[in-house]
Amino acid sequence: MRTPRLGFFVLVSATAALACSSGSNGAAPPANGGGATAGTAGSAGANGGATDSGGTSNASGGAAGSAGQSGSAGQSGSAGQSGSAGQAGSGSGAPCKRGIAANTAPGAQFFPGVSWWYNWSAKGTGQGAGIEFTPMIWGANALNSTLPANSHYLLGFNEPNFQSQSNLTPQAAAADWPQVEAIAQAQGLPIVSPAVNFCGPAANCNGTDPYQYLKDFFAACAGCKVDYVAVHWYDNFPSLQDYLEPGGSLAGFEQFNRPIWLTEFSLNSSASAADQEAFMKQAIPYLEGNSHVFRYAWFSADPIPNAKLVNSDGTPTALGQVYVGLAQSCP
């Protein structure tokens, strides 16, 4: 926990994004990753730009509200009302957290520094030995997906509060969630919540505040199985801490009493390669040491070129080599 910081504001720049070729409810992202844009700060707090599987997203409007309860995040313990959360990694001790969000699979040189990856779809091939692929049900049009037989977790809808992304109101996401549960239940998989971020302008969003979106989703989906909470962030290190934890100017995601998956993060596209590396070296030790963060994935796709970790042949970029080499808290 941190002491509250009053008057905290973040200004982030906007950048053009790629359009989603499969429509607002598409089942998978376009070939080049996804749109990446960042918005401006809101009057009540900070916001991170959104980026992912297709479409432009601008984040605006801060979040207010009281800090929630601190949830326990362990290797496998309880994930709240939805039931038990599963384990990641191999061996004894804490699970390995580090992953990559990318359209290009990370090759063998990423292992063992990277233990998992995903590509905003239900299928992935080509990753290096030992690197787990985690499938996603991106949106409503992906509800008939089949998953790889060796899946360990299932990621839920991608930024449904963005109309340019999976475009679902909290109530619509809740109505579709039993189908997500059925897909997961076929293989006994723990389920990760819809992934959220600040959204703006309001006319382009199904709600601008990610905390409120999840509150409304859980209210409409009482009794639904949700073992983890997924979030995205594209701004500096102090704002990342503020975003995740209670006690600052934002409410934090610990209030949902489930371990957190930070499934997309980096600086926004205006940052230099040196800035991305410096941020990474601040953020990774914090995420490794934060018991409430179960997994995290750096965003590696064309919309933020200076953040890319994976070359087109699956080998690490210079930044990818840094990412692989940073210390981990798992076996």
Coordinates of C-alpha atoms in Angstrom, one line a residue:
M1 CA 0.0 0.0 0.0
R2 CA 1.1 3.6 -0.4
T3 CA 0.0 6.8 1.3
P4 CA -2.5 8.9 -0.7
R5 CA -1.0 11.4 -3.1
L6 CA -3.2 14.4 -3.6
G7 CA -3.6 16.3 -6.8
F8 CA -2.2 13.5 -9.0
F9 CA -2.6 14.0 -12.7
V10 CA -1.1 12.4 -15.7
L11 CA -0.9 13.9 -19.2
V12 CA -0.5 11.4 -22.1
S13 CA -0.4 12.0 -25.8
A14 CA -2.6 10.6 -28.5
T15 CA -1.4 8.6 -31.5
A16 CA -3.2 7.2 -34.5
A17 CA -4.3 3.5 -34.4
L18 CA -5.1 0.7 -36.8
A19 CA -8.7 0.0 -37.7
C20 CA -10.1 -3.3 -36.7
S21 CA -10.6 -5.4 -39.8
S22 CA -13.1 -7.8 -38.1
G23 CA -15.5 -5.1 -36.8
S24 CA -16.2 -3.9 -33.3
N25 CA -17.2 -7.4 -32.0
G26 CA -14.6 -9.2 -34.0
A27 CA -13.3 -12.5 -32.7
A28 CA -9.6 -11.8 -33.3
P29 CA -7.3 -8.9 -33.8
P30 CA -5.8 -7.7 -37.1
A31 CA -2.4 -8.9 -38.2
N32 CA -0.5 -6.0 -36.8
G33 CA -1.6 -6.2 -33.2
G34 CA -4.0 -3.4 -32.5
G35 CA -4.7 0.2 -32.2
A36 CA -2.7 2.1 -29.5
T37 CA -3.7 5.5 -28.4
A38 CA -3.6 7.3 -25.1
G39 CA -5.8 10.1 -23.8
T40 CA -5.7 13.0 -21.5
A41 CA -6.0 13.1 -17.8
G42 CA -9.3 13.4 -16.0
S43 CA -10.1 15.7 -13.2
A44 CA -10.3 13.0 -10.6
G45 CA -7.3 10.9 -11.4
A46 CA -5.0 9.3 -14.0
N47 CA -5.7 7.4 -17.1
G48 CA -3.7 5.2 -19.3
G49 CA -4.1 4.9 -23.1
A50 CA -5.7 1.7 -24.4
T51 CA -4.2 -0.5 -27.0
D52 CA -5.0 -3.9 -28.3
S53 CA -6.7 -6.0 -30.9
G54 CA -7.9 -3.6 -33.5
G55 CA -9.5 -0.2 -33.5
T56 CA -8.7 3.2 -32.2
S57 CA -9.2 3.9 -28.5
N58 CA -8.7 7.1 -26.6
A59 CA -8.6 7.2 -22.9
S60 CA -10.0 10.2 -21.0
G61 CA -11.6 11.0 -17.7
G62 CA -10.1 10.0 -14.4
A63 CA -11.6 7.8 -11.8
A64 CA -12.8 8.7 -8.4
G65 CA -14.0 6.6 -5.6
S66 CA -12.9 5.0 -2.4
A67 CA -10.2 2.5 -2.1
G68 CA -11.5 -1.1 -2.1
Q69 CA -10.6 -4.0 0.0
S70 CA -7.3 -5.7 -0.4
G71 CA -7.7 -9.2 -2.0
S72 CA -5.2 -12.0 -1.4
A73 CA -3.2 -13.1 -4.4
G74 CA -1.4 -16.4 -3.9
Q75 CA -0.1 -19.2 -5.9
S76 CA -3.4 -20.9 -6.2
G77 CA -5.7 -19.6 -3.4
S78 CA -9.2 -18.4 -3.4
A79 CA -10.2 -15.8 -6.1
G80 CA -13.3 -14.6 -4.4
Q81 CA -16.9 -15.6 -4.8
S82 CA -16.2 -17.3 -8.1
G83 CA -14.1 -20.1 -6.7
S84 CA -10.5 -21.2 -6.7
A85 CA -7.9 -19.8 -9.0
G86 CA -5.4 -22.0 -10.6
Q87 CA -1.6 -22.1 -10.8
A88 CA 0.9 -21.0 -13.4
G89 CA 4.4 -22.1 -14.0
S90 CA 6.2 -25.2 -13.0
G91 CA 8.0 -26.4 -9.9
S92 CA 7.4 -25.3 -6.3
G93 CA 7.0 -21.8 -5.0
A94 CA 5.5 -18.7 -6.6
P95 CA 4.2 -19.0 -10.2
C96 CA 6.1 -17.3 -13.0
K97 CA 4.3 -14.1 -13.9
R98 CA 6.1 -12.7 -17.0
G99 CA 4.3 -12.8 -20.4
I100 CA 4.0 -11.0 -23.7
A101 CA 1.0 -9.7 -25.7
A102 CA 1.9 -10.0 -29.3
N103 CA 0.8 -11.2 -32.7
T104 CA 4.2 -12.8 -33.3
A105 CA 4.9 -15.8 -31.1
P106 CA 8.0 -15.4 -28.9
G107 CA 10.6 -18.0 -29.9
A108 CA 12.9 -20.2 -27.9
Q109 CA 15.3 -17.4 -26.9
F110 CA 12.5 -15.9 -24.7
F111 CA 12.5 -19.0 -22.4
P112 CA 12.7 -19.2 -19.4
G113 CA 12.6 -15.4 -19.0
V114 CA 9.0 -15.4 -20.5
S115 CA 6.6 -18.2 -19.4
W116 CA 3.4 -17.3 -21.3
W117 CA 2.0 -15.2 -24.2
Y118 CA -1.2 -14.4 -25.9
N119 CA -2.3 -12.9 -29.2
W120 CA -5.9 -11.7 -28.6
S121 CA -7.4 -14.9 -30.0
A122 CA -8.3 -18.4 -29.1
K123 CA -5.4 -20.1 -31.0
G124 CA -1.7 -19.5 -31.2
T125 CA 1.2 -21.4 -32.7
G126 CA 5.0 -21.1 -33.0
Q127 CA 6.0 -20.2 -29.5
G128 CA 9.3 -21.5 -28.1
A129 CA 9.3 -24.7 -26.1
G130 CA 8.1 -24.1 -22.5
I131 CA 6.2 -20.9 -23.3
E132 CA 2.6 -21.3 -22.6
F133 CA -0.1 -19.9 -24.9
T134 CA -3.1 -18.4 -23.2
P135 CA -6.3 -18.2 -25.3
M136 CA -8.7 -15.3 -25.2
I137 CA -12.4 -15.0 -26.1
W138 CA -12.0 -11.5 -27.6
G139 CA -15.7 -10.6 -28.0
A140 CA -19.2 -11.8 -28.7
N141 CA -18.3 -13.2 -32.1
A142 CA -15.7 -15.5 -30.5
L143 CA -18.2 -17.4 -28.3
N144 CA -18.1 -20.4 -30.5
S145 CA -14.3 -20.8 -30.2
T146 CA -12.5 -24.0 -29.4
L147 CA -9.4 -23.8 -27.3
P148 CA -6.0 -25.6 -27.5
A149 CA -6.1 -28.8 -25.6
N150 CA -3.2 -27.8 -23.4
S151 CA -4.7 -24.5 -22.2
H152 CA -4.3 -23.5 -18.6
Y153 CA -6.4 -20.3 -18.3
L154 CA -9.0 -18.4 -20.4
L155 CA -8.9 -14.7 -20.9
G156 CA -12.2 -12.9 -21.2
F157 CA -13.4 -10.0 -23.4
N158 CA -11.0 -7.4 -24.7
E159 CA -11.7 -3.9 -23.5
P160 CA -15.5 -4.2 -23.9
N161 CA -16.0 -0.7 -22.5
F162 CA -14.4 0.6 -25.8
Q163 CA -16.8 0.7 -28.7
S164 CA -13.7 0.3 -31.0
Q165 CA -12.8 -2.9 -29.2
S166 CA -15.1 -5.8 -28.1
N167 CA -17.9 -3.2 -27.5
L168 CA -20.1 -4.7 -24.8
T169 CA -22.0 -3.0 -22.1
P170 CA -21.5 -4.5 -18.6
Q171 CA -24.9 -6.0 -18.9
A172 CA -24.3 -7.5 -22.4
A173 CA -20.9 -8.9 -21.2
A174 CA -22.7 -10.5 -18.2
A175 CA -25.4 -12.0 -20.5
D176 CA -22.7 -13.6 -22.7
W177 CA -20.5 -14.8 -19.8
P178 CA -22.2 -18.1 -19.3
Q179 CA -21.0 -19.1 -22.8
V180 CA -17.4 -18.1 -21.7
E181 CA -17.9 -20.3 -18.6
A182 CA -19.0 -23.2 -20.8
I183 CA -15.9 -22.9 -23.0
A184 CA -13.7 -22.9 -19.9
Q185 CA -15.6 -25.6 -18.1
A186 CA -15.0 -28.0 -20.9
Q187 CA -11.3 -28.0 -19.9
G188 CA -11.6 -27.0 -16.3
L189 CA -9.9 -23.7 -16.8
P190 CA -9.8 -20.7 -14.5
I191 CA -11.3 -17.5 -16.1
V192 CA -9.9 -14.0 -16.3
S193 CA -12.4 -11.1 -16.3
P194 CA -13.0 -8.7 -19.2
A195 CA -9.9 -6.6 -19.6
V196 CA -10.6 -2.9 -18.9
N197 CA -8.9 0.5 -19.1
F198 CA -10.0 4.1 -19.0
C199 CA -12.0 5.1 -22.1
G200 CA -12.9 8.4 -23.7
P201 CA -14.5 10.4 -25.1
A202 CA -17.6 9.1 -23.4
A203 CA -19.6 9.0 -26.7
N204 CA -17.2 6.2 -27.9
C205 CA -17.4 4.2 -24.7
N206 CA -19.6 1.8 -22.8
G207 CA -18.5 3.6 -19.7
T208 CA -15.3 5.6 -19.2
D209 CA -14.3 4.3 -15.7
P210 CA -12.8 0.8 -15.6
Y211 CA -13.5 0.3 -12.0
Q212 CA -17.2 1.2 -12.5
Y213 CA -17.4 -1.0 -15.5
L214 CA -16.3 -4.1 -13.5
K215 CA -18.6 -3.1 -10.6
D216 CA -21.5 -3.0 -13.0
F217 CA -20.4 -6.3 -14.7
F218 CA -20.2 -8.1 -11.4
A219 CA -23.6 -6.7 -10.3
A220 CA -25.2 -8.0 -13.5
C221 CA -23.3 -11.3 -13.3
A222 CA -23.8 -12.3 -9.7
G223 CA -22.6 -15.8 -9.1
C224 CA -20.6 -15.9 -12.4
K225 CA -17.2 -17.6 -12.4
V226 CA -14.5 -15.0 -12.6
D227 CA -11.2 -16.0 -11.0
Y228 CA -8.9 -13.1 -11.9
V229 CA -9.3 -9.5 -12.9
A230 CA -7.6 -8.2 -16.2
V231 CA -6.5 -4.6 -16.7
H232 CA -4.5 -2.5 -19.2
W233 CA -2.2 0.5 -18.6
Y234 CA -0.1 2.8 -20.8
D235 CA 1.5 5.5 -18.7
N236 CA 4.4 6.1 -16.3
F237 CA 5.4 4.1 -13.3
P238 CA 3.8 6.2 -10.5
S239 CA 0.5 6.1 -12.3
L240 CA 0.7 2.3 -12.8
Q241 CA 1.1 1.9 -9.0
D242 CA -1.8 4.3 -8.4
Y243 CA -4.0 2.5 -11.0
L244 CA -3.5 -1.0 -9.4
E245 CA -3.4 -0.2 -5.6
P246 CA -5.8 1.5 -3.3
G247 CA -4.6 4.4 -1.1
G248 CA -3.7 6.9 -3.9
S249 CA -5.8 9.1 -6.1
L250 CA -7.4 6.0 -7.8
A251 CA -9.5 3.2 -6.2
G252 CA -7.2 0.4 -7.3
F253 CA -8.2 -3.1 -8.6
E254 CA -7.5 -4.9 -5.3
Q255 CA -11.1 -3.9 -4.4
F256 CA -12.4 -6.8 -6.5
N257 CA -10.7 -9.4 -4.2
R258 CA -9.2 -11.3 -7.0
P259 CA -5.6 -11.6 -8.2
I260 CA -4.8 -9.2 -11.0
W261 CA -3.6 -9.9 -14.6
L262 CA -2.0 -6.8 -16.1
T263 CA -2.5 -8.1 -19.7
E264 CA -1.3 -5.1 -21.6
F265 CA 1.2 -2.4 -20.5
S266 CA 4.0 -0.2 -21.7
L267 CA 4.5 3.5 -22.2
N268 CA 2.5 5.0 -25.0
S269 CA 3.7 5.5 -28.6
S270 CA 5.3 8.9 -27.9
A271 CA 7.9 7.3 -25.7
S272 CA 11.4 6.7 -27.0
A273 CA 13.1 3.3 -26.9
A274 CA 15.2 4.5 -23.9
D275 CA 12.1 5.7 -22.1
Q276 CA 10.4 2.3 -22.6
E277 CA 13.5 0.5 -21.2
A278 CA 13.7 2.8 -18.2
F279 CA 10.0 2.3 -17.5
M280 CA 10.3 -1.5 -17.9
K281 CA 13.2 -1.6 -15.4
Q282 CA 11.0 0.3 -12.9
A283 CA 7.8 -1.6 -13.5
I284 CA 9.0 -5.2 -13.6
P285 CA 10.6 -5.4 -10.1
Y286 CA 7.4 -3.9 -8.7
L287 CA 5.1 -6.3 -10.5
E288 CA 7.3 -9.3 -9.6
G289 CA 7.1 -8.2 -5.9
N290 CA 3.4 -7.3 -5.8
S291 CA 1.6 -10.3 -4.4
H292 CA -1.7 -9.0 -5.8
V293 CA -0.4 -9.3 -9.4
F294 CA -0.7 -12.8 -10.6
R295 CA 0.6 -12.3 -14.2
Y296 CA 1.6 -9.4 -16.5
A297 CA 2.2 -9.1 -20.2
W298 CA 4.1 -6.3 -22.0
F299 CA 2.5 -5.0 -25.1
S300 CA 4.6 -5.9 -28.2
A301 CA 2.9 -4.9 -31.5
D302 CA 3.3 -2.3 -34.3
P303 CA 1.2 0.5 -32.9
I304 CA 3.9 1.1 -30.3
P305 CA 7.1 0.3 -32.2
N306 CA 9.5 1.4 -29.5
A307 CA 7.9 -1.1 -27.1
K308 CA 8.2 -4.2 -29.4
L309 CA 9.9 -7.2 -27.8
V310 CA 9.5 -9.8 -30.6
N311 CA 11.0 -9.6 -34.1
S312 CA 9.1 -11.0 -37.1
D313 CA 11.1 -14.3 -36.8
G314 CA 10.3 -14.7 -33.1
T315 CA 13.7 -13.6 -31.8
P316 CA 14.0 -10.9 -29.2
T317 CA 14.6 -7.2 -30.1
A318 CA 17.1 -5.3 -28.0
L319 CA 14.2 -4.4 -25.6
G320 CA 13.1 -8.0 -25.7
Q321 CA 16.6 -9.1 -24.5
V322 CA 16.2 -6.7 -21.5
Y323 CA 12.8 -8.0 -20.7
V324 CA 14.0 -11.6 -20.7
G325 CA 17.0 -10.8 -18.5
L326 CA 15.3 -9.0 -15.7
A327 CA 15.1 -10.9 -12.4
Q328 CA 12.1 -13.0 -11.6
S329 CA 10.6 -14.1 -8.3
C330 CA 9.6 -17.6 -9.5
P331 CA 11.7 -20.8 -9.7

